[in-house]
Amino acid sequence: MNNVFVDLKENSYDVIIKKNSFSSLNKELKERNLYGNILIVVDKSVNKTHSTKIEKFVKSHKGKIEKLILDINESKKSFETLNKIYDKLIKKNFGRDSLLIAVGGGIIGDICGYAAATYSRGIQFVQVPTTLLAAVDSSVGGKTGINFGSVKNIVGAFYQPELVLIDFNFFTSLKEREILCGLGEVIKYAFLSNNEFFLFVQANIKKLLKSSSAQINKAVYESVLFKAGVVASDEKESGLRKILNFGHTFAHAVEIEKKHQILHGEAVIIGMVAALYLSNEKGLLKESLLLTYLQLFDEVKDKIKIKGLDKKKIINAMKKDKKNRDGKIKFVLIKEIGNLILDVEADKKQINNALNNAIKFFKN
Ligand SMILES: NC(=O)c1ccc[n+]([C@@H]2O[C@H](COP(=O)([O-])OP(=O)(O)OC[C@H]3O[C@@H](n4cnc5c(N)ncnc54)[C@H](O)[C@@H]3O)[C@@H](O)[C@H]2O)c1
Protein backbone atom coordinates (compact mmCIF):
# COMPACT_ATOMS: atom_id res chain seq x y z
CA MET A 1 0.00 0.00 0.00
CA ASN A 2 1.19 3.54 -0.70
CA ASN A 3 2.48 5.94 1.89
CA VAL A 4 0.87 9.31 2.48
CA PHE A 5 2.83 12.54 2.83
CA VAL A 6 1.36 15.15 5.18
CA ASP A 7 2.54 18.38 3.63
CA LEU A 8 2.99 20.97 6.40
CA LYS A 9 6.19 22.73 5.27
CA GLU A 10 8.76 22.36 8.08
CA ASN A 11 6.30 20.17 10.02
CA SER A 12 5.75 17.69 7.15
CA TYR A 13 5.92 13.94 7.70
CA ASP A 14 5.24 10.55 6.17
CA VAL A 15 2.50 8.15 7.11
CA ILE A 16 3.77 4.66 6.32
CA ILE A 17 0.89 2.28 5.68
CA LYS A 18 2.13 -1.25 5.37
CA LYS A 19 1.75 -4.70 6.88
CA ASN A 20 4.84 -5.62 8.98
CA SER A 21 6.13 -2.04 8.83
CA PHE A 22 6.86 -2.11 12.59
CA SER A 23 9.72 -4.54 11.93
CA SER A 24 11.49 -1.80 9.96
CA LEU A 25 10.86 1.00 12.48
CA ASN A 26 14.58 1.32 13.35
CA LYS A 27 15.44 1.73 9.67
CA GLU A 28 12.69 4.33 9.17
CA LEU A 29 13.93 6.30 12.21
CA LYS A 30 17.51 6.24 10.96
CA GLU A 31 16.49 7.46 7.53
CA ARG A 32 14.87 10.48 9.17
CA ASN A 33 17.69 11.12 11.65
CA LEU A 34 15.34 10.29 14.51
CA TYR A 35 17.67 7.74 15.99
CA GLY A 36 18.26 9.27 19.42
CA ASN A 37 17.34 8.60 23.00
CA ILE A 38 14.00 6.85 22.95
CA LEU A 39 11.13 6.46 25.37
CA ILE A 40 8.63 4.00 23.89
CA VAL A 41 5.22 4.15 25.57
CA VAL A 42 3.09 1.08 24.97
CA ASP A 43 -0.59 0.42 25.68
CA LYS A 44 -0.81 -2.48 28.16
CA SER A 45 -3.29 -4.43 25.97
CA VAL A 46 -1.02 -4.04 22.96
CA ASN A 47 2.01 -5.18 24.91
CA LYS A 48 0.14 -8.29 26.02
CA THR A 49 -0.24 -9.61 22.47
CA HIS A 50 2.59 -7.92 20.60
CA SER A 51 5.39 -7.85 23.18
CA THR A 52 7.71 -10.04 21.07
CA LYS A 53 7.97 -7.56 18.23
CA ILE A 54 8.10 -4.59 20.60
CA GLU A 55 10.96 -6.22 22.59
CA LYS A 56 12.74 -6.99 19.32
CA PHE A 57 12.60 -3.31 18.42
CA VAL A 58 13.83 -2.29 21.90
CA LYS A 59 16.75 -4.74 21.76
CA SER A 60 17.76 -3.77 18.25
CA HIS A 61 18.01 -0.09 19.12
CA LYS A 62 21.67 0.89 19.51
CA GLY A 63 21.20 3.98 21.70
CA LYS A 64 19.47 4.68 24.98
CA ILE A 65 15.96 3.28 25.13
CA GLU A 66 13.38 2.92 27.90
CA LYS A 67 9.96 1.36 27.77
CA LEU A 68 6.86 2.43 29.69
CA ILE A 69 3.69 0.35 29.68
CA LEU A 70 0.47 2.19 30.46
CA ASP A 71 -2.90 0.81 31.42
CA ILE A 72 -5.36 3.28 29.93
CA ASN A 73 -8.99 4.05 29.31
CA GLU A 74 -10.84 7.31 28.65
CA SER A 75 -11.02 8.22 32.35
CA LYS A 76 -7.23 7.76 32.57
CA LYS A 77 -6.63 10.21 29.72
CA SER A 78 -5.60 12.54 32.51
CA PHE A 79 -2.83 14.52 34.20
CA GLU A 80 -2.15 11.48 36.37
CA THR A 81 -1.20 9.35 33.34
CA LEU A 82 0.65 12.25 31.74
CA ASN A 83 2.69 12.61 34.94
CA LYS A 84 3.83 8.98 34.64
CA ILE A 85 5.42 9.86 31.29
CA TYR A 86 7.09 13.04 32.62
CA ASP A 87 8.26 11.09 35.65
CA LYS A 88 9.93 8.43 33.52
CA LEU A 89 11.51 11.03 31.24
CA ILE A 90 12.91 12.99 34.18
CA LYS A 91 14.05 9.99 36.27
CA LYS A 92 15.85 8.51 33.27
CA ASN A 93 17.49 11.84 32.39
CA PHE A 94 15.92 12.33 28.98
CA GLY A 95 16.89 15.68 27.50
CA ARG A 96 15.74 17.70 24.54
CA ASP A 97 17.41 15.25 22.15
CA SER A 98 14.79 12.61 22.89
CA LEU A 99 12.19 10.79 20.88
CA LEU A 100 8.89 9.65 22.30
CA ILE A 101 7.23 6.75 20.46
CA ALA A 102 3.56 6.06 21.17
CA VAL A 103 2.41 2.50 20.49
CA GLY A 104 -1.31 2.25 21.11
CA GLY A 105 -4.75 3.59 20.27
CA GLY A 106 -5.96 7.16 20.23
CA ILE A 107 -5.68 7.56 23.99
CA ILE A 108 -1.98 6.64 24.14
CA GLY A 109 -1.34 8.72 20.99
CA ASP A 110 -3.11 11.82 22.35
CA ILE A 111 -1.43 11.66 25.78
CA CYS A 112 2.04 10.93 24.39
CA GLY A 113 1.68 13.67 21.80
CA TYR A 114 0.92 16.18 24.54
CA ALA A 115 3.81 14.89 26.65
CA ALA A 116 6.12 15.30 23.63
CA ALA A 117 4.77 18.79 22.94
CA THR A 118 5.43 19.97 26.48
CA TYR A 119 8.44 18.03 27.79
CA SER A 120 11.57 20.18 27.55
CA ARG A 121 9.49 22.60 25.41
CA GLY A 122 9.04 19.91 22.79
CA ILE A 123 10.76 16.64 21.88
CA GLN A 124 10.47 14.48 18.77
CA PHE A 125 7.42 12.27 18.52
CA VAL A 126 6.44 9.20 16.48
CA GLN A 127 3.02 7.57 16.37
CA VAL A 128 2.47 3.85 15.92
CA PRO A 129 -1.34 3.59 15.98
CA THR A 130 -2.56 0.12 16.91
CA THR A 131 -6.33 0.60 16.58
CA LEU A 132 -8.20 1.21 13.36
CA LEU A 133 -9.54 4.46 14.81
CA ALA A 134 -6.08 5.75 15.68
CA ALA A 135 -4.75 4.73 12.25
CA VAL A 136 -7.44 6.51 10.24
CA ASP A 137 -7.86 9.50 12.49
CA SER A 138 -6.11 10.39 15.71
CA SER A 139 -2.50 9.61 14.71
CA VAL A 140 -2.56 12.04 11.79
CA GLY A 141 -2.99 15.79 12.13
CA GLY A 142 -1.21 16.72 15.33
CA LYS A 143 -4.10 17.14 17.75
CA THR A 144 -2.84 16.03 21.15
CA GLY A 145 -4.28 16.35 24.61
CA ILE A 146 -5.95 15.01 27.70
CA ASN A 147 -9.34 15.29 29.38
CA PHE A 148 -9.96 17.39 32.47
CA GLY A 149 -12.70 16.01 34.69
CA SER A 150 -15.58 15.30 32.35
CA VAL A 151 -14.41 17.73 29.67
CA LYS A 152 -12.88 15.91 26.70
CA ASN A 153 -9.52 16.92 25.21
CA ILE A 154 -9.73 20.36 26.84
CA VAL A 155 -6.01 20.54 27.71
CA GLY A 156 -3.88 20.05 24.65
CA ALA A 157 -1.71 21.33 21.84
CA PHE A 158 -1.29 21.07 18.10
CA TYR A 159 1.94 19.11 17.78
CA GLN A 160 2.81 17.14 14.66
CA PRO A 161 4.64 13.83 14.82
CA GLU A 162 7.84 13.25 12.84
CA LEU A 163 6.46 10.00 11.46
CA VAL A 164 3.33 7.85 11.64
CA LEU A 165 3.80 4.14 11.07
CA ILE A 166 0.69 2.01 10.50
CA ASP A 167 1.21 -1.74 10.65
CA PHE A 168 -1.99 -3.75 10.02
CA ASN A 169 -0.55 -6.65 12.06
CA PHE A 170 -1.52 -4.78 15.21
CA PHE A 171 -5.18 -4.89 14.20
CA THR A 172 -5.32 -8.71 14.43
CA SER A 173 -5.84 -8.53 18.20
CA LEU A 174 -8.55 -5.87 18.13
CA LYS A 175 -12.00 -6.79 19.43
CA GLU A 176 -14.93 -6.37 17.03
CA ARG A 177 -16.08 -3.42 19.13
CA GLU A 178 -12.80 -1.61 18.45
CA ILE A 179 -13.03 -2.32 14.73
CA LEU A 180 -16.54 -0.87 14.83
CA CYS A 181 -15.17 2.28 16.46
CA GLY A 182 -12.58 2.71 13.70
CA LEU A 183 -15.25 2.06 11.14
CA GLY A 184 -17.19 4.99 12.61
CA GLU A 185 -14.40 7.35 11.53
CA VAL A 186 -14.05 5.58 8.14
CA ILE A 187 -17.78 6.17 7.57
CA LYS A 188 -17.18 9.82 8.45
CA TYR A 189 -14.59 10.09 5.66
CA ALA A 190 -17.06 8.38 3.31
CA PHE A 191 -19.43 11.31 3.88
CA LEU A 192 -16.71 13.93 3.67
CA SER A 193 -14.74 12.78 0.64
CA ASN A 194 -16.43 11.58 -2.54
CA ASN A 195 -19.05 9.23 -4.00
CA GLU A 196 -16.48 6.64 -5.03
CA PHE A 197 -15.24 6.12 -1.48
CA PHE A 198 -18.79 6.28 -0.12
CA LEU A 199 -19.85 3.49 -2.50
CA PHE A 200 -16.75 1.46 -1.58
CA VAL A 201 -17.59 1.68 2.14
CA GLN A 202 -21.25 0.90 1.45
CA ALA A 203 -20.37 -2.18 -0.64
CA ASN A 204 -17.74 -3.48 1.79
CA ILE A 205 -19.10 -2.66 5.20
CA LYS A 206 -19.48 -6.31 6.26
CA LYS A 207 -15.91 -7.13 5.21
CA LEU A 208 -14.62 -4.01 6.94
CA LEU A 209 -16.35 -5.09 10.16
CA LYS A 210 -14.63 -8.45 9.89
CA SER A 211 -11.35 -6.61 9.36
CA SER A 212 -10.70 -8.23 5.95
CA SER A 213 -7.24 -7.03 5.03
CA ALA A 214 -7.72 -5.84 1.44
CA GLN A 215 -10.72 -3.71 2.39
CA ILE A 216 -9.11 -2.41 5.59
CA ASN A 217 -5.98 -1.44 3.63
CA LYS A 218 -7.97 0.61 1.16
CA ALA A 219 -10.14 2.16 3.87
CA VAL A 220 -7.07 3.21 5.89
CA TYR A 221 -5.22 4.56 2.88
CA GLU A 222 -8.18 6.59 1.56
CA SER A 223 -9.05 7.93 5.03
CA VAL A 224 -5.47 9.01 5.79
CA LEU A 225 -5.09 10.52 2.33
CA PHE A 226 -8.25 12.58 2.83
CA LYS A 227 -7.32 13.68 6.34
CA ALA A 228 -3.77 14.59 5.26
CA GLY A 229 -5.18 16.85 2.54
CA VAL A 230 -7.50 18.62 4.97
CA VAL A 231 -4.79 19.06 7.62
CA ALA A 232 -2.31 20.35 5.01
CA SER A 233 -4.72 23.12 4.06
CA ASP A 234 -5.81 24.03 7.60
CA GLU A 235 -3.43 22.73 10.26
CA LYS A 236 -4.91 24.62 13.23
CA GLU A 237 -8.63 24.19 12.41
CA SER A 238 -9.44 27.77 11.55
CA GLY A 239 -11.70 26.72 8.67
CA LEU A 240 -11.87 23.62 6.48
CA ARG A 241 -10.49 21.25 9.14
CA LYS A 242 -13.73 21.71 11.06
CA ILE A 243 -15.40 19.30 8.60
CA LEU A 244 -13.57 16.50 10.40
CA ASN A 245 -15.90 17.21 13.32
CA PHE A 246 -18.91 15.91 11.38
CA GLY A 247 -21.05 14.10 13.98
CA HIS A 248 -18.65 15.05 16.77
CA THR A 249 -20.71 17.76 18.52
CA PHE A 250 -23.31 15.11 19.34
CA ALA A 251 -20.63 12.43 19.82
CA HIS A 252 -18.61 14.17 22.52
CA ALA A 253 -21.81 14.92 24.44
CA VAL A 254 -22.95 11.28 24.19
CA GLU A 255 -19.56 10.10 25.48
CA ILE A 256 -19.81 12.43 28.46
CA GLU A 257 -23.44 11.56 29.19
CA LYS A 258 -22.67 7.83 29.18
CA LYS A 259 -19.48 8.41 31.18
CA HIS A 260 -17.48 6.72 28.41
CA GLN A 261 -19.47 3.46 28.48
CA ILE A 262 -20.17 4.34 24.87
CA LEU A 263 -16.77 4.48 23.15
CA HIS A 264 -15.60 7.39 21.03
CA GLY A 265 -16.09 5.65 17.67
CA GLU A 266 -19.54 4.39 18.68
CA ALA A 267 -20.48 7.90 19.78
CA VAL A 268 -19.30 9.22 16.42
CA ILE A 269 -21.68 6.79 14.69
CA ILE A 270 -24.59 7.99 16.84
CA GLY A 271 -23.46 11.59 16.29
CA MET A 272 -23.39 11.25 12.51
CA VAL A 273 -26.91 9.80 12.46
CA ALA A 274 -28.10 12.72 14.60
CA ALA A 275 -26.24 15.15 12.31
CA LEU A 276 -27.93 13.62 9.25
CA TYR A 277 -31.35 14.10 10.85
CA LEU A 278 -30.44 17.65 11.87
CA SER A 279 -29.25 18.41 8.33
CA ASN A 280 -32.67 17.27 7.11
CA GLU A 281 -34.45 19.31 9.84
CA LYS A 282 -32.54 22.39 8.71
CA GLY A 283 -33.63 21.82 5.10
CA LEU A 284 -30.07 21.15 3.93
CA LEU A 285 -30.37 17.42 3.23
CA LYS A 286 -33.17 16.06 1.03
CA GLU A 287 -35.40 13.34 2.49
CA SER A 288 -34.40 10.88 -0.26
CA LEU A 289 -30.68 11.37 0.45
CA LEU A 290 -31.28 11.13 4.19
CA LEU A 291 -32.82 7.68 3.71
CA THR A 292 -29.99 6.55 1.40
CA TYR A 293 -27.32 7.75 3.80
CA LEU A 294 -28.99 6.16 6.83
CA GLN A 295 -28.82 2.77 5.07
CA LEU A 296 -25.04 2.89 5.51
CA PHE A 297 -25.62 2.32 9.22
CA ASP A 298 -27.87 -0.75 8.82
CA GLU A 299 -24.99 -3.19 9.44
CA VAL A 300 -23.75 -1.41 12.54
CA LYS A 301 -26.78 0.00 14.30
CA ASP A 302 -27.64 -3.17 16.25
CA LYS A 303 -24.13 -3.33 17.64
CA ILE A 304 -24.47 -0.02 19.47
CA LYS A 305 -26.13 -0.06 22.88
CA ILE A 306 -27.81 3.26 23.49
CA LYS A 307 -30.07 2.14 26.36
CA GLY A 308 -30.65 4.87 28.91
CA LEU A 309 -29.32 7.70 26.78
CA ASP A 310 -30.66 10.91 28.36
CA LYS A 311 -31.48 13.55 25.76
CA LYS A 312 -31.51 16.46 28.23
CA LYS A 313 -28.07 15.57 29.55
CA ILE A 314 -26.71 15.30 26.00
CA ILE A 315 -27.97 18.80 25.19
CA ASN A 316 -26.46 20.15 28.42
CA ALA A 317 -23.12 18.55 27.56
CA MET A 318 -23.28 20.02 24.05
CA LYS A 319 -23.64 23.49 25.56
CA LYS A 320 -20.14 23.02 27.04
CA ASP A 321 -18.54 21.94 23.75
CA LYS A 322 -15.23 23.72 23.19
CA LYS A 323 -16.22 24.47 19.58
CA ASN A 324 -19.10 26.70 20.74
CA ARG A 325 -18.88 30.43 20.12
CA ASP A 326 -20.87 33.14 21.99
CA GLY A 327 -22.65 30.38 23.90
CA LYS A 328 -24.08 28.93 20.65
CA ILE A 329 -23.75 25.24 19.77
CA LYS A 330 -22.15 24.80 16.35
CA PHE A 331 -22.72 21.82 14.06
CA VAL A 332 -21.11 20.48 10.91
CA LEU A 333 -23.99 19.49 8.65
CA ILE A 334 -24.25 17.90 5.23
CA LYS A 335 -26.00 18.68 1.93
CA GLU A 336 -24.60 15.71 0.04
CA ILE A 337 -21.42 13.60 -0.04
CA GLY A 338 -18.44 15.95 -0.01
CA ASN A 339 -20.60 19.02 0.54
CA LEU A 340 -20.48 19.94 4.22
CA ILE A 341 -21.62 23.15 5.88
CA LEU A 342 -19.64 24.47 8.84
CA ASP A 343 -20.71 26.31 11.99
CA VAL A 344 -24.45 25.77 11.58
CA GLU A 345 -26.60 26.85 14.52
CA ALA A 346 -29.86 25.12 15.33
CA ASP A 347 -32.74 25.90 17.65
CA LYS A 348 -33.74 23.74 20.61
CA LYS A 349 -36.64 22.12 18.77
CA GLN A 350 -34.49 21.10 15.80
CA ILE A 351 -31.79 19.62 18.05
CA ASN A 352 -34.47 17.79 20.06
CA ASN A 353 -36.05 16.33 16.94
CA ALA A 354 -32.70 15.21 15.53
CA LEU A 355 -31.78 13.50 18.79
CA ASN A 356 -35.20 11.85 19.11
CA ASN A 357 -34.92 10.49 15.57
CA ALA A 358 -31.37 9.24 16.15
CA ILE A 359 -32.36 7.48 19.38
CA LYS A 360 -35.36 5.90 17.60
CA PHE A 361 -33.08 4.82 14.72
CA PHE A 362 -30.78 2.87 17.05
CA LYS A 363 -33.66 1.39 19.05
CA ASN A 364 -35.21 -0.16 15.92
N1 LIG B 1 -6.15 13.46 18.18
C1 LIG B 1 -7.16 13.31 17.36
O1 LIG B 1 -7.24 13.94 16.29
C2 LIG B 1 -8.24 12.33 17.69
C3 LIG B 1 -9.16 11.92 16.72
C4 LIG B 1 -10.09 10.94 17.05
C5 LIG B 1 -10.10 10.40 18.34
N2 LIG B 1 -9.21 10.83 19.27
C6 LIG B 1 -9.18 10.25 20.61
O2 LIG B 1 -8.82 8.88 20.48
C7 LIG B 1 -9.38 8.16 21.59
C8 LIG B 1 -10.03 6.91 21.07
O3 LIG B 1 -9.05 6.13 20.41
P1 LIG B 1 -9.18 4.55 20.29
O4 LIG B 1 -10.52 4.20 19.80
O5 LIG B 1 -7.98 4.07 19.59
O6 LIG B 1 -9.21 4.13 21.82
P2 LIG B 1 -8.15 3.51 22.84
O7 LIG B 1 -6.84 4.15 22.74
O8 LIG B 1 -8.86 3.49 24.14
O9 LIG B 1 -8.04 2.00 22.35
C9 LIG B 1 -9.19 1.20 22.39
C10 LIG B 1 -8.98 -0.07 23.23
O10 LIG B 1 -8.21 -1.00 22.48
C11 LIG B 1 -7.06 -1.41 23.19
N3 LIG B 1 -6.07 -1.63 22.15
C12 LIG B 1 -5.34 -0.72 21.45
N4 LIG B 1 -4.67 -1.32 20.47
C13 LIG B 1 -4.95 -2.64 20.55
C14 LIG B 1 -4.54 -3.77 19.79
N5 LIG B 1 -3.76 -3.67 18.71
N6 LIG B 1 -5.01 -4.98 20.16
C15 LIG B 1 -5.83 -5.10 21.23
N7 LIG B 1 -6.27 -4.08 21.95
C16 LIG B 1 -5.83 -2.85 21.62
C17 LIG B 1 -6.81 -0.31 24.19
O11 LIG B 1 -6.15 -0.78 25.33
C18 LIG B 1 -8.22 0.14 24.52
O12 LIG B 1 -8.78 -0.74 25.48
C19 LIG B 1 -10.33 9.10 22.28
O13 LIG B 1 -9.74 9.55 23.46
C20 LIG B 1 -10.51 10.25 21.30
O14 LIG B 1 -10.79 11.46 21.93
C21 LIG B 1 -8.28 11.78 18.96
PDB file of C-alpha atoms in Angstrom, residues 12 18 21 54 65-66 83 91 104 112 142 171 197 226 304 316 320 345:
ATOM      1  CA  SER A  12       5.746  17.686   7.150  1.00  0.00           C
ATOM      2  CA  LYS A  18       2.135  -1.255   5.374  1.00  0.00           C
ATOM      3  CA  SER A  21       6.127  -2.037   8.832  1.00  0.00           C
ATOM      4  CA  ILE A  54       8.105  -4.593  20.603  1.00  0.00           C
ATOM      5  CA  ILE A  65      15.958   3.276  25.129  1.00  0.00           C
ATOM      6  CA  GLU A  66      13.378   2.923  27.896  1.00  0.00           C
ATOM      7  CA  ASN A  83       2.691  12.614  34.937  1.00  0.00           C
ATOM      8  CA  LYS A  91      14.049   9.993  36.266  1.00  0.00           C
ATOM      9  CA  GLY A 104      -1.313   2.247  21.107  1.00  0.00           C
ATOM     10  CA  CYS A 112       2.040  10.935  24.393  1.00  0.00           C
ATOM     11  CA  GLY A 142      -1.206  16.716  15.331  1.00  0.00           C
ATOM     12  CA  PHE A 171      -5.185  -4.890  14.200  1.00  0.00           C
ATOM     13  CA  PHE A 197     -15.241   6.119  -1.476  1.00  0.00           C
ATOM     14  CA  PHE A 226      -8.247  12.575   2.830  1.00  0.00           C
ATOM     15  CA  ILE A 304     -24.466  -0.022  19.474  1.00  0.00           C
ATOM     16  CA  ASN A 316     -26.457  20.155  28.422  1.00  0.00           C
ATOM     17  CA  LYS A 320     -20.144  23.025  27.044  1.00  0.00           C
ATOM     18  CA  GLU A 345     -26.597  26.850  14.518  1.00  0.00           C
TER      19      GLU A 345
END
